Coordinates of C-alpha atoms in Angstrom, one line a residue:
M1 CA 28.6 45.5 26.0
N2 CA 25.2 46.5 24.5
K3 CA 22.7 44.2 22.9
E4 CA 23.8 45.0 19.3
Q5 CA 27.5 44.2 20.2
D6 CA 26.4 41.0 21.9
I7 CA 24.6 39.9 18.7
L8 CA 27.7 40.7 16.5
L9 CA 29.9 38.8 19.0
N10 CA 27.7 35.7 18.9
E11 CA 27.6 35.8 15.1
G12 CA 31.4 36.1 15.0
K13 CA 31.4 39.4 13.2
M14 CA 33.1 41.0 16.1
L15 CA 35.6 39.4 18.5
P16 CA 37.3 40.5 21.7
V17 CA 41.0 41.0 20.7
M18 CA 43.5 41.3 23.5
E19 CA 46.4 41.9 21.1
H20 CA 47.6 41.0 17.6
F21 CA 51.2 41.0 16.4
Y22 CA 53.7 39.7 13.9
T23 CA 56.4 37.5 15.4
I24 CA 58.1 34.1 15.2
Q25 CA 56.3 31.0 16.5
G26 CA 58.1 29.9 19.6
E27 CA 56.6 26.5 20.4
G28 CA 55.8 23.1 19.0
A29 CA 56.0 21.8 15.5
H30 CA 56.2 25.2 13.7
T31 CA 58.8 26.7 16.0
G32 CA 60.9 29.3 14.2
K33 CA 58.3 30.2 11.5
A34 CA 57.1 33.8 11.0
A35 CA 53.5 34.0 12.1
Y36 CA 50.8 36.6 12.8
F37 CA 49.2 36.0 16.2
I38 CA 45.7 37.0 17.1
R39 CA 45.1 36.7 20.8
L40 CA 41.4 36.6 21.7
G41 CA 40.2 37.6 25.2
G42 CA 38.2 35.3 27.3
C43 CA 39.0 32.1 29.2
D44 CA 37.3 30.2 32.0
V45 CA 39.6 27.2 32.1
G46 CA 41.5 28.9 35.0
C47 CA 45.1 27.5 35.0
H48 CA 46.7 28.9 38.1
W49 CA 50.1 29.1 36.3
C50 CA 48.7 30.9 33.2
D51 CA 51.1 33.5 31.9
V52 CA 48.4 35.6 30.2
K53 CA 45.8 35.9 33.0
E54 CA 45.0 39.3 31.7
S55 CA 43.3 37.6 28.8
W56 CA 40.7 35.9 31.0
N57 CA 38.1 38.6 31.1
P58 CA 36.8 39.3 27.6
D59 CA 35.1 42.6 28.7
L60 CA 38.6 44.1 29.2
H61 CA 39.4 43.8 25.5
P62 CA 38.0 45.8 22.6
L63 CA 35.7 44.2 20.1
M64 CA 37.2 44.3 16.7
N65 CA 35.7 43.6 13.3
A66 CA 36.6 40.0 12.4
E67 CA 37.1 40.7 8.7
E68 CA 39.2 43.8 9.4
I69 CA 41.6 41.9 11.8
A70 CA 41.9 39.2 9.2
E71 CA 42.9 41.7 6.5
T72 CA 45.5 43.2 8.9
A73 CA 47.0 39.8 9.7
A74 CA 47.2 38.7 6.0
K75 CA 49.1 41.8 5.1
H76 CA 52.0 40.7 7.3
C77 CA 52.0 36.9 6.9
K78 CA 50.1 34.0 5.5
I79 CA 50.5 31.9 8.7
V80 CA 48.0 33.1 11.3
V81 CA 47.8 31.7 14.8
L82 CA 44.6 32.1 16.8
T83 CA 45.3 31.9 20.5
G84 CA 44.1 33.3 23.8
G85 CA 42.7 33.1 26.3
E86 CA 40.6 30.3 24.8
P87 CA 39.8 31.2 21.2
L88 CA 37.1 28.5 20.8
M89 CA 34.9 30.4 23.2
W90 CA 34.0 32.4 20.2
N91 CA 32.5 31.8 16.7
L92 CA 35.5 31.8 14.4
N93 CA 33.6 31.1 11.2
I94 CA 33.8 34.7 9.8
L95 CA 37.4 35.3 10.9
T96 CA 38.7 32.1 9.4
S97 CA 36.6 32.4 6.2
K98 CA 38.1 35.8 5.5
L99 CA 41.6 34.5 6.3
K100 CA 41.1 31.7 3.9
E101 CA 39.9 34.1 1.2
L102 CA 43.1 36.0 1.7
G103 CA 45.3 32.9 1.2
C104 CA 46.2 32.2 4.9
T105 CA 47.0 29.0 6.7
I106 CA 45.3 29.0 10.0
H107 CA 46.7 27.5 13.2
I108 CA 44.9 27.5 16.6
E109 CA 46.1 26.9 20.1
T110 CA 43.3 25.6 22.3
S111 CA 42.5 23.7 25.4
G112 CA 39.7 22.0 23.5
A113 CA 37.2 22.8 26.2
Y114 CA 34.8 24.4 23.7
P115 CA 33.3 23.1 20.4
M116 CA 35.2 23.6 17.2
S117 CA 34.3 26.4 14.8
G118 CA 36.0 27.9 11.8
Q119 CA 38.3 26.6 9.1
L120 CA 41.5 25.4 10.8
D121 CA 44.6 23.9 9.2
W122 CA 46.7 23.1 12.3
I123 CA 45.2 22.4 15.7
T124 CA 47.5 22.5 18.7
L125 CA 45.6 20.8 21.6
S126 CA 46.8 21.7 25.1
P127 CA 44.4 20.0 27.5
K128 CA 44.0 21.3 31.0
K129 CA 42.7 19.3 34.0
T130 CA 40.4 22.2 35.0
G131 CA 38.5 21.9 31.6
L132 CA 39.0 18.8 29.6
P133 CA 38.7 18.8 25.8
K134 CA 35.5 17.9 24.0
E135 CA 35.8 14.3 22.9
E136 CA 35.5 15.1 19.2
I137 CA 38.5 17.4 19.3
Y138 CA 41.1 14.7 20.1
A139 CA 40.8 13.0 16.7
K140 CA 41.3 16.4 14.9
A141 CA 44.5 17.5 16.8
H142 CA 47.7 17.7 14.8
E143 CA 49.8 18.2 17.9
L144 CA 49.3 17.6 21.6
K145 CA 51.1 20.0 23.8
M146 CA 51.2 19.1 27.5
I147 CA 52.4 21.6 30.0
I148 CA 54.4 20.0 32.8
F149 CA 54.2 21.8 36.1
N150 CA 54.7 18.9 38.5
N151 CA 55.4 15.1 38.4
N152 CA 51.7 14.3 38.2
D153 CA 51.5 16.0 34.9
F154 CA 53.4 13.2 33.2
K155 CA 50.6 10.8 34.0
F156 CA 48.0 13.3 32.7
A157 CA 50.1 13.6 29.5
E158 CA 50.0 9.9 28.9
E159 CA 46.2 9.8 29.6
Q160 CA 45.6 12.6 27.0
A161 CA 48.0 11.0 24.5
A162 CA 45.9 7.8 24.5
K163 CA 43.0 9.8 23.1
V164 CA 44.6 11.5 20.1
S165 CA 45.2 10.0 16.7
E166 CA 48.4 8.0 16.0
N167 CA 49.5 10.8 13.6
C168 CA 49.3 13.5 16.3
R169 CA 52.7 14.8 17.4
L170 CA 53.3 14.7 21.1
Y171 CA 55.1 17.5 23.0
L172 CA 56.0 18.0 26.6
Q173 CA 56.7 21.6 27.6
S174 CA 57.7 22.8 31.0
E175 CA 55.7 25.6 32.7
W176 CA 58.1 28.5 32.4
S177 CA 58.8 29.2 36.1
K178 CA 59.5 25.5 36.7
R179 CA 61.8 25.0 33.6
D180 CA 65.0 24.4 35.6
E181 CA 63.4 21.7 37.6
M182 CA 61.2 20.1 35.0
Y183 CA 63.2 20.0 31.8
P184 CA 65.7 17.4 33.2
K185 CA 62.7 15.3 34.1
I186 CA 61.2 15.8 30.7
T187 CA 64.4 14.8 29.1
D188 CA 64.5 11.5 31.1
F189 CA 60.8 10.9 30.3
I190 CA 61.4 11.3 26.6
L191 CA 64.4 9.1 26.6
A192 CA 62.2 6.4 28.2
N193 CA 59.2 7.2 25.9
P194 CA 60.7 8.3 22.6
R195 CA 57.3 9.0 20.9
W196 CA 57.3 12.3 22.8
Q197 CA 59.2 15.4 21.9
A198 CA 60.4 18.4 23.9
S199 CA 58.8 21.8 23.3
V200 CA 60.6 24.9 24.6
Q201 CA 59.3 28.5 24.7
T202 CA 62.0 29.8 22.4
H203 CA 60.4 33.2 22.0
K204 CA 61.0 33.8 25.7
Y205 CA 64.7 33.1 25.2
L206 CA 64.7 35.3 22.2
N207 CA 62.9 38.0 24.1
I208 CA 60.1 38.4 21.4
P209 CA 56.3 38.4 21.9

């Protein structure tokens, strides 16, 4: 990356885009809705079970013009999901301003480990032990999605749920490789704690991106 590209990246005019595609949202409150996903490269949270480790190094992904990727997304769908990697590593102001100009509703999936930027309509907060959310993000989250990999994650989920607003929707989602083991436990936990809901990666069952 040269100096000029670095400046454009910091300004949010260019962003490292791993992939972008039109699909159906597979998780959480908006499951089943058509959405255009923009997956940004770069993440240092370091979840050992991450299913998109190839997104971690931003240098592996091409820098794209933020306004141009917004225009591409808006042609397909007016719900746009920003994901990663960790999308809040980058300045999202220009990308989201252009999406708003084009009439889009903007969702983000984030660990919350970086400060907020951009205009966001729906915030899915998925905290990780390796990089906890910034305190100010908890109150802004619309849904809390906790990934359950082992039994200790239920305690972590409750600790995180205590920090979000009372209107935030609470989801438990098994890590994909542990789904046969953890979903029965998630079911029992939800029956005992009915404020929680189950989230399932339906896109993997449908075999879509």
